[in-house]
Backbone as ProteinMPNN parsed JSONL, in Angstrom:
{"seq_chain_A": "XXXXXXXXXXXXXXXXXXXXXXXXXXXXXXXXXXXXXXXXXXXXXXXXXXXXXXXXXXXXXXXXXXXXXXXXXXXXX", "coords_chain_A": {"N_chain_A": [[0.837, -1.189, 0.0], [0.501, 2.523, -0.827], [0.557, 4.714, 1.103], [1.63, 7.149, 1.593], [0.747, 9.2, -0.341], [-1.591, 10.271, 1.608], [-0.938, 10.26, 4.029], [-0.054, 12.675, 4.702], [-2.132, 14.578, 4.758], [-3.562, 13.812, 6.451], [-2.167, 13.422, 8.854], [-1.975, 16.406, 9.558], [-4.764, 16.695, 9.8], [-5.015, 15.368, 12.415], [-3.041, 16.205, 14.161], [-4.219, 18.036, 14.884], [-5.116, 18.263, 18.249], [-3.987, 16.732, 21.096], [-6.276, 14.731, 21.855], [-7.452, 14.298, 19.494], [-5.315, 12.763, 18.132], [-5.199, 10.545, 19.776], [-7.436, 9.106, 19.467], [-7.185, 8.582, 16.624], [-5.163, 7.199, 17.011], [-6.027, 4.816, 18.585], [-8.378, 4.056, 16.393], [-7.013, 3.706, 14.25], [-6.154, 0.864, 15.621], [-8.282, -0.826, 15.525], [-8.591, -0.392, 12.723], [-6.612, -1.747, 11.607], [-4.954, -4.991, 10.626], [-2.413, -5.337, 11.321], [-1.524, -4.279, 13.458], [-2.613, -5.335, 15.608], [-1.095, -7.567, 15.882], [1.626, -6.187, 16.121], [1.458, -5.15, 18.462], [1.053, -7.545, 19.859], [3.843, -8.59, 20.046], [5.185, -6.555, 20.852], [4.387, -6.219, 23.83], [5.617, -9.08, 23.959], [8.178, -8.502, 23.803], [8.463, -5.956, 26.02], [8.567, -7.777, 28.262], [10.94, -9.146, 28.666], [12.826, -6.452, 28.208], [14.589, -3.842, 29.522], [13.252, -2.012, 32.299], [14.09, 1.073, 31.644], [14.429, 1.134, 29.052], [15.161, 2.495, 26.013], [14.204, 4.453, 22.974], [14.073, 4.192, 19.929], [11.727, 5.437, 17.299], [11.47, 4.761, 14.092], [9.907, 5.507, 11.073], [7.772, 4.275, 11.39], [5.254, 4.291, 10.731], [2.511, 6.463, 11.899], [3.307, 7.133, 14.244], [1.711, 5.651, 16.421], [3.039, 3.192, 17.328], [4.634, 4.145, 19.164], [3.415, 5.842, 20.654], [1.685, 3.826, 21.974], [4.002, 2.218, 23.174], [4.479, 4.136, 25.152], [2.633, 3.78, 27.136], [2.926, 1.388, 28.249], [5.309, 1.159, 29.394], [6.197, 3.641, 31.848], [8.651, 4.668, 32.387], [10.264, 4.257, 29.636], [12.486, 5.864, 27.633]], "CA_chain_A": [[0.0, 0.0, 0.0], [1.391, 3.773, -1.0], [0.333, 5.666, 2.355], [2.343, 8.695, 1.436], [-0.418, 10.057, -0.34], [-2.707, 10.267, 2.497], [-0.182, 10.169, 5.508], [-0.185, 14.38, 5.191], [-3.505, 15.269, 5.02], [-4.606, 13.159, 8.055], [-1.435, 13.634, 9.782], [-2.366, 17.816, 9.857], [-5.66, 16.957, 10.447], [-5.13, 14.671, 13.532], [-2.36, 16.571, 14.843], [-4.609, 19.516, 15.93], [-4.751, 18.443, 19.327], [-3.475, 15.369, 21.387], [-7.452, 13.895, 22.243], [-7.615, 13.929, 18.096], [-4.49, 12.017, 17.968], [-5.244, 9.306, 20.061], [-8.651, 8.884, 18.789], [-6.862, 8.347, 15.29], [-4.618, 5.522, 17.224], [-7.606, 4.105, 18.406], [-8.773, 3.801, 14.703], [-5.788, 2.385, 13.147], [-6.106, -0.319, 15.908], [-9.616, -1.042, 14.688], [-8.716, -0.786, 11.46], [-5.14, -2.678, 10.989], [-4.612, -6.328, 11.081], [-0.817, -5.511, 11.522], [-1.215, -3.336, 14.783], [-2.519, -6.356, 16.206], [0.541, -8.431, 15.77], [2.903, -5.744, 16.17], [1.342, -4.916, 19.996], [1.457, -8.557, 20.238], [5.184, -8.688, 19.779], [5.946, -5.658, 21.408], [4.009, -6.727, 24.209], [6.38, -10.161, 24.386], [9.423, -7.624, 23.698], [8.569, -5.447, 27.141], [8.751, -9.135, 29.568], [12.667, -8.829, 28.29], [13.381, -5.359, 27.912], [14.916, -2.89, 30.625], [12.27, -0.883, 32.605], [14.332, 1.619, 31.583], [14.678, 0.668, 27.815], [15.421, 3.695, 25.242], [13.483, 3.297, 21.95], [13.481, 4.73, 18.599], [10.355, 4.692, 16.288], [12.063, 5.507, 12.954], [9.589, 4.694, 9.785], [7.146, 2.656, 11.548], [3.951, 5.075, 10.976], [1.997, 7.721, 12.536], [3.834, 7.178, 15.748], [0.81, 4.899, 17.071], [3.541, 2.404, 18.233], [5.67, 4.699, 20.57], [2.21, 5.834, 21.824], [1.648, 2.241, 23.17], [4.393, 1.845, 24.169], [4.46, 4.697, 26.315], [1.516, 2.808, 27.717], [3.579, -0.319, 28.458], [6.433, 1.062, 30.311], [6.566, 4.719, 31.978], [10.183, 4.856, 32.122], [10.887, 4.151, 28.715], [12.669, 7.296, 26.829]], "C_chain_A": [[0.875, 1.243, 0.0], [0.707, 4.832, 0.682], [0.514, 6.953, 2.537], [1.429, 9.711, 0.955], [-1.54, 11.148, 0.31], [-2.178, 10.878, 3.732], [-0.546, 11.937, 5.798], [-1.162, 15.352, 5.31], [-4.056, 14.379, 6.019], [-3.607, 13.31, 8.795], [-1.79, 15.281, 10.361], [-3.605, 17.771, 10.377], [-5.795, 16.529, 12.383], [-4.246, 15.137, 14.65], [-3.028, 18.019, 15.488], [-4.586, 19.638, 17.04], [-4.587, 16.742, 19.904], [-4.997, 14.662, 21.573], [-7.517, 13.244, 20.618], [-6.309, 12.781, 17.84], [-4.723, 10.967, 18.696], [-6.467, 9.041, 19.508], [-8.157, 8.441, 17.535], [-6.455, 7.285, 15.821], [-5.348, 4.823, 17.584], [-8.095, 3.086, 17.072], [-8.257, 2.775, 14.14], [-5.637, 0.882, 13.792], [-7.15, -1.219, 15.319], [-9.202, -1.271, 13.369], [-7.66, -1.974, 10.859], [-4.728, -3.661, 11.575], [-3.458, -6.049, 11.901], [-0.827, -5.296, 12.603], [-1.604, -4.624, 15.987], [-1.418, -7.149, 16.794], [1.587, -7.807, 16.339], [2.527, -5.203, 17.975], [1.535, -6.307, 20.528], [3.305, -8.776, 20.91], [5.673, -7.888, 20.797], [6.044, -5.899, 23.42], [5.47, -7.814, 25.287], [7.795, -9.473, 24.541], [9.744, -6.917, 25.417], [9.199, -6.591, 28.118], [10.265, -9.036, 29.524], [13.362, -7.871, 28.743], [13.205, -4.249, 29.159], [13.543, -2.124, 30.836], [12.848, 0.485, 32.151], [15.149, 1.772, 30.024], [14.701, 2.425, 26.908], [15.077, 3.085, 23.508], [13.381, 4.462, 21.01], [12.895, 4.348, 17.45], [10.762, 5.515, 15.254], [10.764, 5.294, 11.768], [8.408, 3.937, 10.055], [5.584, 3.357, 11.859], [3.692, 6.147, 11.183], [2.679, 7.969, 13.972], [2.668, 6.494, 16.867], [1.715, 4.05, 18.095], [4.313, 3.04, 19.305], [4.585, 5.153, 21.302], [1.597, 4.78, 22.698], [2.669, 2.01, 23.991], [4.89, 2.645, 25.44], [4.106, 4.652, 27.282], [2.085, 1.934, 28.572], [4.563, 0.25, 29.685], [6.588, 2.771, 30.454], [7.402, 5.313, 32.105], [10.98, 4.892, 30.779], [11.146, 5.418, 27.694], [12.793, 6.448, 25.158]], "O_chain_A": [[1.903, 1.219, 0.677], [0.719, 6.044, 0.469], [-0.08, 7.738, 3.276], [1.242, 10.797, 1.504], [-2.074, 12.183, -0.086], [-2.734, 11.769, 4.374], [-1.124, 12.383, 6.789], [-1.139, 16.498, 5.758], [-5.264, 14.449, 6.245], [-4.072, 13.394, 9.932], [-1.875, 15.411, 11.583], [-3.873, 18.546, 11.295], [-6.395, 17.127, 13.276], [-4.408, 14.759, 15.81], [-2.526, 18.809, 16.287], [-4.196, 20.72, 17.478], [-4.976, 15.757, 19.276], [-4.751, 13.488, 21.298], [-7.609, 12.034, 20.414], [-6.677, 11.811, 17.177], [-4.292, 10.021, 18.036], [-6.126, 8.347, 18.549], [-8.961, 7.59, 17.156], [-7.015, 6.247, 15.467], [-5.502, 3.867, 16.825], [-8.131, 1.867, 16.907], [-8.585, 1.66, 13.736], [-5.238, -0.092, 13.153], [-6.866, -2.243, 14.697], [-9.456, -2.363, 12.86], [-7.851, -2.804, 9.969], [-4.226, -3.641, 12.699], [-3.423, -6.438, 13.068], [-0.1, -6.075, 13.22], [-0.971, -4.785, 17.031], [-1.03, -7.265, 17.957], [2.439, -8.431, 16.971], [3.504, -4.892, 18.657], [2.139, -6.402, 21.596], [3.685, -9.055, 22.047], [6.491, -8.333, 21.602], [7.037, -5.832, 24.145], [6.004, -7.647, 26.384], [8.542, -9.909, 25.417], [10.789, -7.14, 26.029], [10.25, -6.35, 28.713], [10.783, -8.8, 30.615], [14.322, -8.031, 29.496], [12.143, -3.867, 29.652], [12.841, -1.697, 29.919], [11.957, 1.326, 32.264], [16.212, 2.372, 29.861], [14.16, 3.393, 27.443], [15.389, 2.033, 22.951], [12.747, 5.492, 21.238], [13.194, 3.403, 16.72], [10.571, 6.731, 15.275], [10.951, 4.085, 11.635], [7.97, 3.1, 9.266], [4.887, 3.113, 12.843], [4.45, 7.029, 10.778], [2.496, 8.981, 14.649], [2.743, 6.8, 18.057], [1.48, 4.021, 19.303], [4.599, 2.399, 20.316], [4.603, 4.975, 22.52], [1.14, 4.886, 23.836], [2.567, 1.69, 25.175], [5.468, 2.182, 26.424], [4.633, 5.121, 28.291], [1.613, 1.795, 29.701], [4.513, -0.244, 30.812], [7.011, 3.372, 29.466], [7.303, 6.537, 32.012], [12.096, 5.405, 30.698], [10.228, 5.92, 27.046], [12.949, 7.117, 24.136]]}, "name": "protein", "num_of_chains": 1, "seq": "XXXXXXXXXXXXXXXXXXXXXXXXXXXXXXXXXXXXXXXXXXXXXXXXXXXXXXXXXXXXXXXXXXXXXXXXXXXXX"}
């Protein structure tokens, strides 16, 4: 799928304020098989990974996944 298209007119729209932005991650969970899987994973990744783990989300979306996992672990920069 090309995403690029799209990514900048819903990224401006959704970025108006943070309630609109999670409401979009919301969405994409609803909507995307993948996000499934990839909270799965991440999920099995935390049981491992330092409470104090340091994490960069290069490429990998809207930034839905560093919003989970901000979720997951309140220490994690």
């Amino acid at each position: 799928m090309h995403y690029d298209k799209i990514k900048e007119p819903v990224g401006r729209f959704f970025n108006r304020s943070p309630w609109l932005r999670k409401l979009f991650y919301r969405l994409l969970d609803l909507l995307l098989l993948r996000t499934w899987h990839v909270h799965r994973e991440l999920k099995k990744w935390r049981s491992q990974a330092s409470p104090e783990a340091h994490i960069l989300d290069a490429g990998s979306g809207f930034g839905q996944y560093t919003y989970f996992l901000t979720r997951l672990g309140k220490n994690y920069s």
